[in-house]
Amino acid sequence: MDHIAQIAGKLADHQLDAMLLASQAGERYAVGFHGEGLVLVTREGAHYSTDSRYIEAARQEVQGAQVELVTRERGHLALAAGYLQEHGLKRVGFESAAVSVAQHRRWQESFLKGCELIPAQELLDGLRASKDEEEIAAMLQAQKITDAAFGEILNYIRPGLTEQEVAARLVYELLRRGARKVSFDPIVAAGANGSMPHAVPGETEIQKGMFVTMDFGCVYDGYCSDMTRTVAVGQPTQEMERVYETVLAAQKAGIAAARAGMPGRELDTAARKVIEEAGYGDYFTHSFGHSLGLEIHESPNASPSETRALPEGTVISAEPGIYLPGRFGVRIEDVLVLEEGGCRDITQSPKNLIVL
């Protein structure tokens, strides 16, 4: 789908003459390419500027925009300002969540001749919240790579390996299957470290009787995957099994409830209720899920505070967890595409408790 046309079509709704995109995600969303450049979208068309390192690739890959080369004498801002002044464009939106105070000051100084910079993050966020078929196809491939890496890591995990060794192997398995890069640094948490949702892999050795939680993903064609699985190394205790089955039931309840048009907090509630009724409500310390796409964390979310409706085409994680401090934790995560009347789970790895 033509994202430039979508952005241009929303300018009038936000009382804007143009929109500037400088973040990696904004650049990629608009023109299908990232080369440390600047995108200027107007109601009549779009311009993309980049430097000599990327100009050849940009001319081959950029979609829907005129490509221009910046020089030391005439940089990104000078090119954009010149076009705006030439066409009398005054109100210019920008990605307010991605622009630093220092960068905003430089922009103001460059656009002083009659232009006004308007925070317009919601314009882009609103469009990116609903993925089109091309975007979903890229995310399906990213999830396929992630599923395959999980299948392989099950053959690798054994007592004596450290969390860091497992994390390194996950990265290798993702990249060798066609991933461009990881979508975030993998989380591998063994035993008591599993009670920290965002534990950093370290020198802790995996031992029999431990849970090992792995949260990882990759980037394919610019789009992210995300997945978490918790496996047992050796026979788990009855309590470990009970916690695992509670998390799995909560995730299934959330997936069964998930549909386009529902407020994010209702989706969170559907899963959270299961954990609370099992007596572990105080140990589910984060939201049910977050949107993902060009970035691993996007919006809207499935959190207790999210009142916005989740639009059709939202791609969102389903990741409840229970974390018992100093003992162990369990998280199970799939990725869902929200549709009218339901959802599509694009994660194919098994979710039954795996004992290695």
PDB file of N, CA and C in Angstrom, residues 10-21 40-41 43 84 89-99 104 107-108 111 114-124:
ATOM      1  N   LYS A  10      -3.877  12.476   5.255  1.00  0.00           N
ATOM      2  CA  LYS A  10      -4.224  12.846   6.632  1.00  0.00           C
ATOM      3  C   LYS A  10      -3.791  14.268   7.007  1.00  0.00           C
ATOM      4  N   LEU A  11      -3.036  14.925   6.150  1.00  0.00           N
ATOM      5  CA  LEU A  11      -2.523  16.251   6.497  1.00  0.00           C
ATOM      6  C   LEU A  11      -3.639  17.243   6.773  1.00  0.00           C
ATOM      7  N   ALA A  12      -4.653  17.250   5.924  1.00  0.00           N
ATOM      8  CA  ALA A  12      -5.750  18.207   6.104  1.00  0.00           C
ATOM      9  C   ALA A  12      -6.470  17.972   7.427  1.00  0.00           C
ATOM     10  N   ASP A  13      -6.641  16.702   7.810  1.00  0.00           N
ATOM     11  CA  ASP A  13      -7.318  16.393   9.075  1.00  0.00           C
ATOM     12  C   ASP A  13      -6.578  16.986  10.269  1.00  0.00           C
ATOM     13  N   HIS A  14      -5.274  17.144  10.141  1.00  0.00           N
ATOM     14  CA  HIS A  14      -4.456  17.672  11.232  1.00  0.00           C
ATOM     15  C   HIS A  14      -4.056  19.128  10.994  1.00  0.00           C
ATOM     16  N   GLN A  15      -4.693  19.770  10.036  1.00  0.00           N
ATOM     17  CA  GLN A  15      -4.416  21.169   9.692  1.00  0.00           C
ATOM     18  C   GLN A  15      -2.939  21.399   9.404  1.00  0.00           C
ATOM     19  N   LEU A  16      -2.371  20.497   8.613  1.00  0.00           N
ATOM     20  CA  LEU A  16      -0.960  20.586   8.263  1.00  0.00           C
ATOM     21  C   LEU A  16      -0.796  20.778   6.761  1.00  0.00           C
ATOM     22  N   ASP A  17       0.266  21.493   6.394  1.00  0.00           N
ATOM     23  CA  ASP A  17       0.635  21.619   4.989  1.00  0.00           C
ATOM     24  C   ASP A  17       1.639  20.551   4.576  1.00  0.00           C
ATOM     25  N   ALA A  18       2.403  20.050   5.558  1.00  0.00           N
ATOM     26  CA  ALA A  18       3.447  19.070   5.265  1.00  0.00           C
ATOM     27  C   ALA A  18       3.776  18.299   6.532  1.00  0.00           C
ATOM     28  N   MET A  19       4.507  17.192   6.349  1.00  0.00           N
ATOM     29  CA  MET A  19       4.950  16.366   7.477  1.00  0.00           C
ATOM     30  C   MET A  19       6.401  15.990   7.251  1.00  0.00           C
ATOM     31  N   LEU A  20       7.219  16.191   8.278  1.00  0.00           N
ATOM     32  CA  LEU A  20       8.624  15.805   8.236  1.00  0.00           C
ATOM     33  C   LEU A  20       8.830  14.503   8.994  1.00  0.00           C
ATOM     34  N   LEU A  21       9.541  13.561   8.403  1.00  0.00           N
ATOM     35  CA  LEU A  21       9.825  12.274   9.029  1.00  0.00           C
ATOM     36  C   LEU A  21      11.333  12.057   9.033  1.00  0.00           C
ATOM     37  N   LEU A  40      10.020  14.509   3.444  1.00  0.00           N
ATOM     38  CA  LEU A  40       9.077  15.624   3.498  1.00  0.00           C
ATOM     39  C   LEU A  40       7.863  15.246   2.667  1.00  0.00           C
ATOM     40  N   VAL A  41       6.717  15.113   3.329  1.00  0.00           N
ATOM     41  CA  VAL A  41       5.470  14.754   2.647  1.00  0.00           C
ATOM     42  C   VAL A  41       4.575  15.984   2.612  1.00  0.00           C
ATOM     43  N   ARG A  43       0.868  17.682   0.486  1.00  0.00           N
ATOM     44  CA  ARG A  43      -0.391  17.199  -0.100  1.00  0.00           C
ATOM     45  C   ARG A  43      -0.227  16.867  -1.579  1.00  0.00           C
ATOM     46  N   LEU A  84       9.626  24.236   1.112  1.00  0.00           N
ATOM     47  CA  LEU A  84       8.498  24.793   1.861  1.00  0.00           C
ATOM     48  C   LEU A  84       8.308  26.273   1.543  1.00  0.00           C
ATOM     49  N   LEU A  89       4.374  26.824   2.063  1.00  0.00           N
ATOM     50  CA  LEU A  89       3.816  25.892   3.051  1.00  0.00           C
ATOM     51  C   LEU A  89       4.252  26.329   4.446  1.00  0.00           C
ATOM     52  N   LYS A  90       3.290  26.482   5.342  1.00  0.00           N
ATOM     53  CA  LYS A  90       3.557  27.111   6.638  1.00  0.00           C
ATOM     54  C   LYS A  90       3.543  26.141   7.820  1.00  0.00           C
ATOM     55  N   ARG A  91       2.539  25.281   7.886  1.00  0.00           N
ATOM     56  CA  ARG A  91       2.351  24.423   9.054  1.00  0.00           C
ATOM     57  C   ARG A  91       2.941  23.041   8.777  1.00  0.00           C
ATOM     58  N   VAL A  92       4.019  22.731   9.496  1.00  0.00           N
ATOM     59  CA  VAL A  92       4.788  21.514   9.216  1.00  0.00           C
ATOM     60  C   VAL A  92       4.753  20.595  10.439  1.00  0.00           C
ATOM     61  N   GLY A  93       4.202  19.402  10.289  1.00  0.00           N
ATOM     62  CA  GLY A  93       4.146  18.430  11.370  1.00  0.00           C
ATOM     63  C   GLY A  93       5.455  17.678  11.507  1.00  0.00           C
ATOM     64  N   PHE A  94       5.706  17.177  12.704  1.00  0.00           N
ATOM     65  CA  PHE A  94       6.906  16.368  12.926  1.00  0.00           C
ATOM     66  C   PHE A  94       6.609  15.273  13.945  1.00  0.00           C
ATOM     67  N   GLU A  95       7.485  14.262  13.989  1.00  0.00           N
ATOM     68  CA  GLU A  95       7.337  13.129  14.906  1.00  0.00           C
ATOM     69  C   GLU A  95       7.785  13.566  16.303  1.00  0.00           C
ATOM     70  N   SER A  96       6.851  14.043  17.077  1.00  0.00           N
ATOM     71  CA  SER A  96       7.199  14.630  18.372  1.00  0.00           C
ATOM     72  C   SER A  96       7.760  13.620  19.358  1.00  0.00           C
ATOM     73  N   ALA A  97       7.477  12.327  19.181  1.00  0.00           N
ATOM     74  CA  ALA A  97       8.015  11.311  20.081  1.00  0.00           C
ATOM     75  C   ALA A  97       9.442  10.914  19.714  1.00  0.00           C
ATOM     76  N   ALA A  98       9.913  11.343  18.554  1.00  0.00           N
ATOM     77  CA  ALA A  98      11.223  10.901  18.074  1.00  0.00           C
ATOM     78  C   ALA A  98      12.230  12.037  17.940  1.00  0.00           C
ATOM     79  N   VAL A  99      11.809  13.263  18.141  1.00  0.00           N
ATOM     80  CA  VAL A  99      12.680  14.419  17.936  1.00  0.00           C
ATOM     81  C   VAL A  99      13.154  14.946  19.285  1.00  0.00           C
ATOM     82  N   HIS A 104      14.902  19.680  17.711  1.00  0.00           N
ATOM     83  CA  HIS A 104      13.781  20.592  17.497  1.00  0.00           C
ATOM     84  C   HIS A 104      14.281  22.031  17.413  1.00  0.00           C
ATOM     85  N   TRP A 107      15.787  22.582  14.035  1.00  0.00           N
ATOM     86  CA  TRP A 107      14.742  22.690  13.028  1.00  0.00           C
ATOM     87  C   TRP A 107      14.071  24.055  13.069  1.00  0.00           C
ATOM     88  N   GLN A 108      13.788  24.527  14.255  1.00  0.00           N
ATOM     89  CA  GLN A 108      13.163  25.844  14.375  1.00  0.00           C
ATOM     90  C   GLN A 108      14.040  26.918  13.753  1.00  0.00           C
ATOM     91  N   PHE A 111      13.731  26.695   9.975  1.00  0.00           N
ATOM     92  CA  PHE A 111      12.429  27.000   9.374  1.00  0.00           C
ATOM     93  C   PHE A 111      11.848  28.325   9.861  1.00  0.00           C
ATOM     94  N   GLY A 114       8.789  31.947   8.367  1.00  0.00           N
ATOM     95  CA  GLY A 114       7.353  31.804   8.142  1.00  0.00           C
ATOM     96  C   GLY A 114       6.763  30.449   8.383  1.00  0.00           C
ATOM     97  N   CYS A 115       7.550  29.427   8.795  1.00  0.00           N
ATOM     98  CA  CYS A 115       7.009  28.087   9.027  1.00  0.00           C
ATOM     99  C   CYS A 115       6.822  27.841  10.523  1.00  0.00           C
ATOM    100  N   GLU A 116       5.828  27.024  10.830  1.00  0.00           N
ATOM    101  CA  GLU A 116       5.556  26.646  12.218  1.00  0.00           C
ATOM    102  C   GLU A 116       5.652  25.133  12.347  1.00  0.00           C
ATOM    103  N   LEU A 117       6.449  24.658  13.311  1.00  0.00           N
ATOM    104  CA  LEU A 117       6.586  23.229  13.559  1.00  0.00           C
ATOM    105  C   LEU A 117       5.487  22.777  14.514  1.00  0.00           C
ATOM    106  N   ILE A 118       4.716  21.766  14.094  1.00  0.00           N
ATOM    107  CA  ILE A 118       3.556  21.294  14.850  1.00  0.00           C
ATOM    108  C   ILE A 118       3.767  19.845  15.275  1.00  0.00           C
ATOM    109  N   PRO A 119       3.711  19.525  16.584  1.00  0.00           N
ATOM    110  CA  PRO A 119       3.795  18.111  17.000  1.00  0.00           C
ATOM    111  C   PRO A 119       2.664  17.306  16.357  1.00  0.00           C
ATOM    112  N   ALA A 120       3.018  16.212  15.679  1.00  0.00           N
ATOM    113  CA  ALA A 120       2.007  15.445  14.944  1.00  0.00           C
ATOM    114  C   ALA A 120       2.292  13.950  14.994  1.00  0.00           C
ATOM    115  N   GLN A 121       2.791  13.471  16.137  1.00  0.00           N
ATOM    116  CA  GLN A 121       3.082  12.048  16.267  1.00  0.00           C
ATOM    117  C   GLN A 121       1.844  11.194  16.054  1.00  0.00           C
ATOM    118  N   GLU A 122       0.692  11.693  16.503  1.00  0.00           N
ATOM    119  CA  GLU A 122      -0.540  10.901  16.414  1.00  0.00           C
ATOM    120  C   GLU A 122      -0.945  10.621  14.973  1.00  0.00           C
ATOM    121  N   LEU A 123      -0.563  11.490  14.035  1.00  0.00           N
ATOM    122  CA  LEU A 123      -0.879  11.230  12.630  1.00  0.00           C
ATOM    123  C   LEU A 123      -0.226   9.936  12.172  1.00  0.00           C
ATOM    124  N   LEU A 124       1.078   9.833  12.431  1.00  0.00           N
ATOM    125  CA  LEU A 124       1.804   8.640  11.994  1.00  0.00           C
ATOM    126  C   LEU A 124       1.413   7.416  12.809  1.00  0.00           C
TER     127      LEU A 124
END
